[in-house]
Short mmCIF file of N, CA and C in Angstrom, two decimals:
data_model
loop_
_atom_site.label_atom_id
_atom_site.label_comp_id
_atom_site.label_asym_id
_atom_site.label_seq_id
_atom_site.Cartn_x
_atom_site.Cartn_y
_atom_site.Cartn_z
N MET A 1 -140.70 -74.46 195.25
CA MET A 1 -139.90 -73.79 194.06
C MET A 1 -141.02 -74.32 192.89
N LYS A 2 -141.46 -73.54 192.24
CA LYS A 2 -142.16 -73.70 191.00
C LYS A 2 -141.29 -73.90 189.79
N THR A 3 -141.54 -74.78 189.14
CA THR A 3 -140.72 -74.99 187.77
C THR A 3 -141.84 -74.91 186.64
N SER A 4 -141.44 -74.00 185.63
CA SER A 4 -142.43 -73.79 184.53
C SER A 4 -141.96 -75.05 183.38
N VAL A 5 -142.88 -75.55 182.86
CA VAL A 5 -142.64 -76.46 182.01
C VAL A 5 -143.14 -75.83 180.55
N LYS A 6 -142.20 -75.74 179.54
CA LYS A 6 -142.52 -75.09 178.31
C LYS A 6 -143.28 -75.98 177.36
N SER A 7 -144.29 -75.51 176.91
CA SER A 7 -144.99 -76.27 176.00
C SER A 7 -144.34 -76.50 174.49
N ASN A 8 -144.67 -77.61 173.83
CA ASN A 8 -143.99 -77.74 172.64
C ASN A 8 -144.84 -77.29 171.56
N LYS A 9 -146.00 -76.56 171.98
CA LYS A 9 -146.95 -76.04 170.98
C LYS A 9 -146.25 -74.76 170.47
N ILE A 10 -146.55 -74.46 169.18
CA ILE A 10 -146.07 -73.25 168.76
C ILE A 10 -147.28 -72.18 168.72
N ARG A 11 -146.85 -70.88 169.14
CA ARG A 11 -147.82 -69.95 169.14
C ARG A 11 -148.60 -69.62 167.99
N PRO A 12 -149.67 -69.18 167.96
CA PRO A 12 -150.41 -69.03 166.57
C PRO A 12 -149.57 -67.76 165.74
N ARG A 13 -149.18 -66.94 166.49
CA ARG A 13 -148.43 -65.78 165.72
C ARG A 13 -147.25 -66.36 165.19
N THR A 14 -146.39 -67.01 165.77
CA THR A 14 -145.21 -67.55 165.36
C THR A 14 -145.45 -68.73 164.29
N ALA A 15 -146.44 -69.47 164.15
CA ALA A 15 -146.69 -70.30 163.11
C ALA A 15 -147.12 -69.59 161.90
N TRP A 16 -147.96 -68.45 162.08
CA TRP A 16 -148.39 -67.68 161.09
C TRP A 16 -147.10 -67.09 160.25
N PHE A 17 -146.26 -66.47 160.99
CA PHE A 17 -144.82 -65.86 160.71
C PHE A 17 -144.16 -66.89 159.74
N ALA A 18 -143.97 -68.10 160.36
CA ALA A 18 -143.27 -69.14 159.55
C ALA A 18 -143.85 -69.69 158.34
N THR A 19 -145.18 -69.64 158.25
CA THR A 19 -145.83 -69.86 157.09
C THR A 19 -145.49 -68.84 156.05
N VAL A 20 -145.64 -67.68 156.33
CA VAL A 20 -145.31 -66.46 155.45
C VAL A 20 -143.97 -66.70 154.92
N ILE A 21 -143.00 -66.92 155.68
CA ILE A 21 -141.63 -66.89 155.37
C ILE A 21 -141.47 -68.20 154.38
N THR A 22 -142.02 -69.29 154.79
CA THR A 22 -141.80 -70.60 153.90
C THR A 22 -142.39 -70.27 152.63
N VAL A 23 -143.57 -69.70 152.42
CA VAL A 23 -144.26 -69.26 151.26
C VAL A 23 -143.41 -68.50 150.48
N ALA A 24 -142.92 -67.56 151.05
CA ALA A 24 -142.06 -66.19 150.36
C ALA A 24 -140.77 -67.05 149.87
N LEU A 25 -140.17 -67.86 150.56
CA LEU A 25 -138.79 -68.49 150.12
C LEU A 25 -139.26 -69.50 149.07
N SER A 26 -140.27 -70.16 149.03
CA SER A 26 -140.42 -71.25 147.95
C SER A 26 -141.14 -70.42 146.65
N SER A 27 -141.66 -69.26 146.76
CA SER A 27 -141.94 -68.49 145.84
C SER A 27 -140.78 -67.91 145.05
N THR A 28 -139.85 -67.39 145.79
CA THR A 28 -138.59 -66.87 145.34
C THR A 28 -137.69 -67.92 144.60
N ASN A 29 -137.64 -69.04 145.15
CA ASN A 29 -136.98 -70.00 144.39
C ASN A 29 -137.35 -70.41 143.09
N VAL A 30 -138.85 -70.38 142.99
CA VAL A 30 -139.45 -70.60 141.57
C VAL A 30 -139.21 -69.49 140.77
N VAL A 31 -139.16 -68.22 141.18
CA VAL A 31 -138.96 -67.05 140.47
C VAL A 31 -137.40 -66.99 139.97
N LEU A 32 -136.63 -67.36 140.92
CA LEU A 32 -135.14 -67.24 140.52
C LEU A 32 -134.88 -68.37 139.41
N ALA A 33 -135.56 -69.49 139.64
CA ALA A 33 -135.20 -70.63 138.81
C ALA A 33 -135.80 -70.16 137.24
N GLU A 34 -136.48 -69.21 137.21
CA GLU A 34 -137.23 -68.99 135.90
C GLU A 34 -136.41 -67.75 135.20
N VAL A 35 -135.71 -66.93 136.15
CA VAL A 35 -135.03 -65.93 135.53
C VAL A 35 -133.76 -66.27 134.90
N LYS A 36 -133.73 -65.67 133.56
CA LYS A 36 -132.54 -65.98 132.62
C LYS A 36 -132.00 -64.76 132.25
N PRO A 37 -130.83 -64.49 132.35
CA PRO A 37 -129.85 -63.16 131.75
C PRO A 37 -130.37 -62.98 130.21
N ASP A 38 -130.76 -61.92 130.10
CA ASP A 38 -131.20 -61.50 128.69
C ASP A 38 -129.78 -61.20 127.85
N LYS A 39 -129.76 -61.78 126.56
CA LYS A 39 -128.55 -61.39 125.78
C LYS A 39 -129.01 -60.16 124.93
N PRO A 40 -128.13 -59.30 124.96
CA PRO A 40 -128.49 -58.09 124.30
C PRO A 40 -128.49 -58.36 122.58
N ALA A 41 -129.53 -57.48 122.16
CA ALA A 41 -129.72 -57.75 120.54
C ALA A 41 -128.47 -56.94 119.88
N VAL A 42 -127.42 -57.57 119.61
CA VAL A 42 -126.27 -56.76 119.05
C VAL A 42 -125.97 -57.46 117.62
N SER A 43 -126.78 -58.24 117.07
CA SER A 43 -126.33 -58.93 115.81
C SER A 43 -125.94 -57.85 114.80
N ALA A 44 -126.45 -56.73 114.81
CA ALA A 44 -126.02 -55.70 113.76
C ALA A 44 -124.61 -55.05 114.01
N MET A 45 -124.19 -55.06 115.39
CA MET A 45 -123.11 -54.38 115.70
C MET A 45 -121.82 -55.51 115.81
N GLU A 46 -122.25 -56.77 115.94
CA GLU A 46 -121.20 -57.77 116.05
C GLU A 46 -120.39 -57.93 114.96
N GLY A 47 -119.15 -58.18 115.12
CA GLY A 47 -118.18 -58.18 113.90
C GLY A 47 -116.93 -57.56 114.19
N GLU A 48 -116.31 -57.45 113.19
CA GLU A 48 -114.90 -56.64 113.24
C GLU A 48 -115.13 -55.40 112.73
N TRP A 49 -114.28 -54.38 113.44
CA TRP A 49 -114.31 -53.05 113.36
C TRP A 49 -112.89 -52.42 113.42
N VAL A 50 -112.86 -51.23 112.66
CA VAL A 50 -111.49 -50.54 112.90
C VAL A 50 -111.92 -49.14 112.97
N MET A 51 -111.33 -48.32 113.90
CA MET A 51 -111.61 -46.90 114.10
C MET A 51 -110.76 -46.29 112.84
N ASP A 52 -111.38 -45.13 112.39
CA ASP A 52 -110.70 -44.34 111.15
C ASP A 52 -109.23 -43.97 111.77
N GLY A 53 -108.29 -44.37 110.96
CA GLY A 53 -106.98 -44.14 111.35
C GLY A 53 -106.26 -45.13 112.29
N GLY A 54 -107.09 -46.13 112.63
CA GLY A 54 -106.77 -46.99 113.65
C GLY A 54 -105.66 -48.10 113.08
N LYS A 55 -104.92 -48.83 114.14
CA LYS A 55 -104.06 -49.72 113.65
C LYS A 55 -104.43 -51.14 113.98
N HIS A 56 -105.70 -51.32 114.70
CA HIS A 56 -106.05 -52.45 115.31
C HIS A 56 -107.59 -52.87 114.84
N VAL A 57 -107.92 -54.29 114.78
CA VAL A 57 -109.23 -54.71 114.36
C VAL A 57 -109.81 -55.03 115.73
N MET A 58 -111.03 -54.63 115.90
CA MET A 58 -111.74 -54.76 117.20
C MET A 58 -112.97 -55.66 117.03
N GLN A 59 -112.92 -56.81 117.64
CA GLN A 59 -114.02 -57.77 117.72
C GLN A 59 -115.07 -57.38 118.60
N ILE A 60 -116.49 -57.02 118.09
CA ILE A 60 -117.48 -56.68 119.04
C ILE A 60 -118.44 -57.78 119.06
N ALA A 61 -118.59 -58.17 120.34
CA ALA A 61 -119.34 -59.40 120.52
C ALA A 61 -120.15 -59.47 121.96
N PRO A 62 -121.24 -60.17 122.05
CA PRO A 62 -121.84 -60.49 123.42
C PRO A 62 -120.74 -60.81 124.43
N CYS A 63 -120.97 -60.47 125.70
CA CYS A 63 -120.03 -61.01 126.86
C CYS A 63 -121.08 -60.85 127.97
N LEU A 64 -121.41 -62.23 128.49
CA LEU A 64 -122.33 -62.23 129.56
C LEU A 64 -123.61 -61.53 129.24
N ASN A 65 -123.95 -60.52 129.79
CA ASN A 65 -125.32 -59.97 129.52
C ASN A 65 -125.09 -58.39 128.98
N ALA A 66 -123.99 -58.33 128.42
CA ALA A 66 -123.45 -57.13 127.85
C ALA A 66 -122.87 -57.24 126.41
N VAL A 67 -122.19 -56.01 125.91
CA VAL A 67 -121.48 -56.25 124.78
C VAL A 67 -120.06 -55.72 124.98
N CYS A 68 -118.94 -56.27 124.53
CA CYS A 68 -117.64 -56.02 124.76
C CYS A 68 -116.93 -55.82 123.36
N GLY A 69 -115.94 -55.31 123.48
CA GLY A 69 -114.86 -55.25 122.31
C GLY A 69 -113.39 -55.59 122.55
N THR A 70 -112.87 -56.45 121.93
CA THR A 70 -111.55 -56.72 122.16
C THR A 70 -110.62 -56.73 120.72
N ILE A 71 -109.62 -56.09 121.01
CA ILE A 71 -108.53 -56.18 120.01
C ILE A 71 -108.16 -57.74 119.54
N VAL A 72 -108.33 -57.83 118.11
CA VAL A 72 -107.99 -59.40 117.75
C VAL A 72 -106.76 -59.51 116.82
N ARG A 73 -106.44 -58.38 116.24
CA ARG A 73 -105.39 -58.43 115.37
C ARG A 73 -104.92 -57.17 115.00
N PRO A 74 -103.67 -56.91 114.38
CA PRO A 74 -103.47 -55.45 113.85
C PRO A 74 -104.21 -55.38 112.53
N LEU A 75 -104.42 -54.27 112.00
CA LEU A 75 -105.06 -53.99 110.79
C LEU A 75 -104.28 -54.47 109.65
N GLU A 76 -103.01 -54.16 109.78
CA GLU A 76 -102.05 -54.63 108.61
C GLU A 76 -101.60 -56.04 109.13
N PRO A 77 -101.93 -57.11 108.37
CA PRO A 77 -101.45 -58.49 108.53
C PRO A 77 -99.98 -58.54 108.85
N LYS A 78 -99.10 -57.88 108.10
CA LYS A 78 -97.71 -58.04 108.15
C LYS A 78 -97.03 -56.94 109.19
N SER A 79 -97.94 -56.63 110.13
CA SER A 79 -97.45 -55.45 110.80
C SER A 79 -96.23 -56.04 111.68
N THR A 80 -95.14 -55.20 111.66
CA THR A 80 -93.99 -55.64 112.68
C THR A 80 -93.82 -54.72 113.82
N ASP A 81 -94.86 -53.74 113.93
CA ASP A 81 -94.93 -52.89 115.14
C ASP A 81 -95.04 -53.75 116.33
N LYS A 82 -94.03 -53.71 117.21
CA LYS A 82 -94.42 -54.60 118.50
C LYS A 82 -95.31 -53.98 119.41
N GLU A 83 -95.40 -52.67 119.43
CA GLU A 83 -96.59 -52.13 120.38
C GLU A 83 -98.01 -52.43 119.76
N VAL A 84 -98.19 -52.48 118.59
CA VAL A 84 -99.45 -52.83 117.91
C VAL A 84 -99.69 -54.37 118.24
N GLN A 85 -98.62 -55.19 117.98
CA GLN A 85 -98.77 -56.64 118.29
C GLN A 85 -99.06 -56.91 119.89
N ALA A 86 -98.35 -56.23 120.72
CA ALA A 86 -98.79 -56.54 122.13
C ALA A 86 -100.07 -56.18 122.57
N MET A 87 -100.87 -55.24 121.76
CA MET A 87 -102.19 -54.88 122.32
C MET A 87 -103.28 -55.98 121.90
N VAL A 88 -102.92 -57.10 121.21
CA VAL A 88 -103.85 -58.04 120.83
C VAL A 88 -104.45 -58.69 121.98
N GLY A 89 -105.54 -58.71 122.20
CA GLY A 89 -106.25 -59.43 123.42
C GLY A 89 -106.88 -58.30 124.34
N TRP A 90 -106.48 -56.94 124.17
CA TRP A 90 -106.97 -56.15 125.18
C TRP A 90 -108.45 -55.87 125.05
N GLN A 91 -109.16 -55.78 126.00
CA GLN A 91 -110.69 -55.55 125.89
C GLN A 91 -110.79 -53.82 126.18
N LEU A 92 -111.06 -53.31 125.09
CA LEU A 92 -111.22 -51.70 125.21
C LEU A 92 -112.57 -51.41 125.29
N LEU A 93 -113.52 -52.22 124.89
CA LEU A 93 -115.03 -51.80 125.13
C LEU A 93 -115.68 -52.64 126.21
N ARG A 94 -116.16 -52.02 127.20
CA ARG A 94 -116.72 -53.03 128.24
C ARG A 94 -118.10 -52.75 128.74
N ASP A 95 -118.87 -53.68 128.97
CA ASP A 95 -120.18 -53.65 129.70
C ASP A 95 -121.10 -52.48 128.88
N PHE A 96 -121.20 -52.72 127.60
CA PHE A 96 -122.14 -51.92 126.87
C PHE A 96 -123.47 -52.51 127.02
N LYS A 97 -124.39 -51.72 127.34
CA LYS A 97 -125.89 -52.30 127.52
C LYS A 97 -126.95 -51.24 126.58
N PRO A 98 -127.97 -51.54 126.16
CA PRO A 98 -128.84 -50.55 125.59
C PRO A 98 -129.09 -49.39 126.55
N ALA A 99 -129.06 -48.33 125.90
CA ALA A 99 -129.42 -47.07 126.91
C ALA A 99 -130.73 -46.53 126.24
N SER A 100 -130.61 -45.84 125.11
CA SER A 100 -131.91 -45.36 124.64
C SER A 100 -131.85 -44.98 123.07
N ASP A 101 -132.89 -44.90 122.31
CA ASP A 101 -132.71 -44.44 120.97
C ASP A 101 -131.70 -45.18 120.07
N GLY A 102 -131.61 -46.37 120.26
CA GLY A 102 -130.54 -47.22 119.49
C GLY A 102 -129.04 -47.03 120.05
N GLN A 103 -128.86 -46.49 121.04
CA GLN A 103 -127.55 -46.10 121.60
C GLN A 103 -127.21 -47.22 122.72
N TRP A 104 -126.06 -47.42 122.85
CA TRP A 104 -125.59 -48.29 123.92
C TRP A 104 -124.53 -47.57 124.86
N GLN A 105 -124.52 -47.89 126.08
CA GLN A 105 -123.67 -47.09 127.06
C GLN A 105 -123.06 -48.30 127.79
N GLY A 106 -121.61 -47.89 127.93
CA GLY A 106 -120.56 -48.74 128.62
C GLY A 106 -119.35 -47.89 128.91
N ARG A 107 -118.37 -48.41 128.79
CA ARG A 107 -116.95 -47.92 129.17
C ARG A 107 -116.01 -48.21 128.22
N MET A 108 -114.98 -47.29 127.65
CA MET A 108 -113.97 -47.60 126.66
C MET A 108 -112.77 -47.33 127.59
N VAL A 109 -111.76 -48.08 127.14
CA VAL A 109 -110.28 -47.91 127.69
C VAL A 109 -109.44 -46.87 126.64
N ASN A 110 -108.89 -46.15 126.93
CA ASN A 110 -107.97 -45.22 126.06
C ASN A 110 -106.69 -45.96 126.00
N ILE A 111 -106.23 -46.36 124.69
CA ILE A 111 -105.14 -47.18 124.62
C ILE A 111 -103.80 -46.21 125.15
N ALA A 112 -103.88 -44.95 124.85
CA ALA A 112 -102.76 -44.17 125.02
C ALA A 112 -102.33 -44.13 126.55
N ASP A 113 -103.44 -44.08 127.46
CA ASP A 113 -103.02 -43.89 128.75
C ASP A 113 -103.76 -44.96 129.79
N GLY A 114 -104.46 -45.85 129.13
CA GLY A 114 -104.99 -47.02 129.96
C GLY A 114 -106.23 -46.53 130.87
N LYS A 115 -106.73 -45.16 130.77
CA LYS A 115 -107.68 -44.92 131.56
C LYS A 115 -109.04 -45.32 130.83
N SER A 116 -110.06 -45.32 131.82
CA SER A 116 -111.40 -45.95 131.36
C SER A 116 -112.34 -44.79 131.24
N TYR A 117 -113.15 -44.55 130.21
CA TYR A 117 -114.06 -43.50 130.11
C TYR A 117 -115.46 -43.97 129.74
N GLU A 118 -116.52 -43.25 130.37
CA GLU A 118 -117.82 -43.35 129.98
C GLU A 118 -117.96 -43.27 128.41
N CYS A 119 -118.90 -44.07 127.70
CA CYS A 119 -118.82 -44.25 126.37
C CYS A 119 -120.19 -44.44 125.71
N LEU A 120 -120.60 -43.73 124.57
CA LEU A 120 -121.93 -44.05 124.12
C LEU A 120 -121.36 -44.71 122.66
N MET A 121 -122.22 -45.44 122.17
CA MET A 121 -122.07 -46.13 120.76
C MET A 121 -123.33 -46.42 120.19
N ARG A 122 -123.44 -46.20 118.81
CA ARG A 122 -124.58 -46.59 118.04
C ARG A 122 -124.26 -46.82 116.60
N LEU A 123 -125.18 -47.80 115.98
CA LEU A 123 -124.92 -48.15 114.61
C LEU A 123 -125.45 -46.86 113.83
N GLU A 124 -124.90 -46.27 112.84
CA GLU A 124 -125.52 -45.30 112.03
C GLU A 124 -126.15 -45.96 110.83
N PRO A 125 -127.12 -45.16 110.07
CA PRO A 125 -127.83 -45.73 108.93
C PRO A 125 -126.90 -46.06 107.78
N SER A 126 -125.61 -45.41 108.03
CA SER A 126 -124.65 -45.65 106.85
C SER A 126 -123.96 -47.08 107.16
N GLY A 127 -124.19 -47.54 108.12
CA GLY A 127 -123.56 -48.97 108.52
C GLY A 127 -122.23 -48.61 109.25
N ARG A 128 -121.92 -47.38 109.64
CA ARG A 128 -120.55 -47.19 110.29
C ARG A 128 -121.06 -47.11 111.73
N LEU A 129 -120.11 -47.35 112.69
CA LEU A 129 -120.24 -47.30 114.15
C LEU A 129 -119.86 -45.92 114.77
N TRP A 130 -120.73 -45.38 115.34
CA TRP A 130 -120.41 -44.03 116.03
C TRP A 130 -120.14 -44.43 117.52
N VAL A 131 -118.82 -43.91 117.84
CA VAL A 131 -118.43 -44.16 119.38
C VAL A 131 -117.85 -42.94 119.92
N ARG A 132 -118.50 -42.52 120.98
CA ARG A 132 -118.18 -41.28 121.71
C ARG A 132 -117.68 -41.50 123.33
N PRO A 133 -116.34 -41.63 123.46
CA PRO A 133 -115.99 -41.53 124.93
C PRO A 133 -116.16 -40.29 125.39
N TYR A 134 -116.53 -40.17 126.64
CA TYR A 134 -116.67 -38.59 127.31
C TYR A 134 -116.32 -38.91 128.83
N ILE A 135 -116.05 -37.73 129.37
CA ILE A 135 -116.04 -37.41 130.81
C ILE A 135 -117.31 -36.64 131.38
N GLY A 136 -118.00 -37.38 132.21
CA GLY A 136 -119.12 -36.62 132.93
C GLY A 136 -120.21 -36.58 131.96
N VAL A 137 -120.29 -35.83 131.17
CA VAL A 137 -121.30 -35.63 130.13
C VAL A 137 -121.00 -35.92 128.84
N SER A 138 -121.87 -36.36 127.73
CA SER A 138 -121.35 -36.80 126.59
C SER A 138 -121.03 -35.61 125.65
N LEU A 139 -121.49 -34.23 126.08
CA LEU A 139 -120.82 -33.05 125.37
C LEU A 139 -119.42 -32.96 125.57
N ILE A 140 -118.89 -33.51 126.57
CA ILE A 140 -117.36 -33.38 126.90
C ILE A 140 -116.87 -34.81 126.22
N GLY A 141 -116.56 -34.72 125.05
CA GLY A 141 -116.10 -36.00 124.51
C GLY A 141 -115.58 -35.81 123.20
N LYS A 142 -115.13 -36.80 122.42
CA LYS A 142 -114.61 -36.96 121.25
C LYS A 142 -115.34 -38.11 120.26
N THR A 143 -115.94 -37.87 119.36
CA THR A 143 -116.66 -38.78 118.38
C THR A 143 -115.55 -39.43 117.44
N HIS A 144 -115.73 -40.68 117.29
CA HIS A 144 -114.93 -41.47 116.52
C HIS A 144 -115.78 -42.40 115.57
N MET A 145 -115.48 -42.41 114.30
CA MET A 145 -116.34 -43.35 113.59
C MET A 145 -115.67 -44.49 113.25
N TRP A 146 -116.24 -45.71 113.26
CA TRP A 146 -115.54 -47.01 112.95
C TRP A 146 -116.18 -47.56 111.63
N SER A 147 -115.52 -48.30 111.08
CA SER A 147 -115.94 -49.03 109.87
C SER A 147 -115.75 -50.55 110.01
N ARG A 148 -116.56 -51.33 109.28
CA ARG A 148 -116.51 -52.77 109.54
C ARG A 148 -115.17 -53.27 108.56
N VAL A 149 -114.47 -54.14 109.04
CA VAL A 149 -113.37 -54.48 108.40
C VAL A 149 -113.66 -55.30 107.07
N ASP A 150 -114.99 -56.07 107.07
CA ASP A 150 -115.22 -56.61 105.88
C ASP A 150 -115.49 -55.71 104.68
N ASP A 151 -115.81 -54.30 105.09
CA ASP A 151 -116.19 -53.41 103.96
C ASP A 151 -114.76 -52.83 103.30
N LYS A 152 -113.77 -53.22 103.72
CA LYS A 152 -112.40 -52.79 103.09
C LYS A 152 -112.03 -53.76 101.84
N THR A 153 -111.15 -53.20 100.97
CA THR A 153 -110.53 -54.03 100.16
C THR A 153 -109.10 -54.02 100.54
N SER A 154 -108.33 -55.17 99.98
CA SER A 154 -106.99 -55.28 100.32
C SER A 154 -106.16 -54.26 100.14
N LYS A 155 -106.48 -53.31 98.78
CA LYS A 155 -105.78 -52.15 98.54
C LYS A 155 -105.89 -51.10 99.43
N ASN A 156 -107.23 -51.00 99.88
CA ASN A 156 -107.49 -49.74 100.71
C ASN A 156 -107.86 -50.32 102.28
N THR A 157 -106.82 -50.31 103.01
CA THR A 157 -106.90 -50.85 104.31
C THR A 157 -107.32 -49.81 105.34
N THR A 158 -107.36 -48.59 104.90
CA THR A 158 -107.71 -47.32 105.74
C THR A 158 -109.11 -47.08 105.40
N PRO A 159 -109.98 -47.22 106.47
CA PRO A 159 -111.41 -46.79 106.30
C PRO A 159 -111.71 -45.41 105.83
N THR A 160 -112.71 -45.35 104.97
CA THR A 160 -112.96 -43.94 104.47
C THR A 160 -113.84 -42.99 105.35
N GLY A 161 -113.86 -41.86 105.23
CA GLY A 161 -114.67 -40.96 106.14
C GLY A 161 -113.81 -40.46 107.29
N GLY A 162 -114.44 -39.39 107.91
CA GLY A 162 -113.81 -38.70 108.96
C GLY A 162 -114.56 -38.88 110.28
N SER A 163 -114.17 -38.01 111.25
CA SER A 163 -114.82 -37.99 112.58
C SER A 163 -115.98 -37.04 112.43
N ASP A 164 -117.20 -37.75 112.50
CA ASP A 164 -118.53 -37.19 112.37
C ASP A 164 -119.03 -36.72 113.85
N ALA A 165 -119.30 -35.56 114.19
CA ALA A 165 -119.61 -34.96 115.39
C ALA A 165 -121.15 -34.99 115.20
N HIS A 166 -121.97 -35.67 116.22
CA HIS A 166 -123.37 -35.61 116.45
C HIS A 166 -123.60 -34.97 117.74
#
């Protein structure tokens, strides 16, 4: 009976493959260590906003590698409306990322029914925020214009202007 003794030597083809895998893995580790998530350039949109006719103040700020908007307080400081008070902390704008031509794309939650819709957002030259939630394509949607809370005086808490369709 013959017994075969296996050699401890590695075949040349196996050694080459192991070297390629080792180099690839070490290169990947270096690349992964150098990759840092980009923070979107949102400084112009950061801040507190209110939709025309709205009852809430929305804080728009970076969140991870996107932009989000959260209700931070009622528009009227002395509001006793419990429904308005209960919405503080709701994140209505989610995962907005740069799309094209100064527009940002993400999702917006409808306060009335809690459903989430695709949404486009951009800062207009007038300093107002153009927000358009839609279903499927942006043509099937409704445009809302938002104003900075900083722009209002204590006597005029309702932003000026109407719904501008673009």
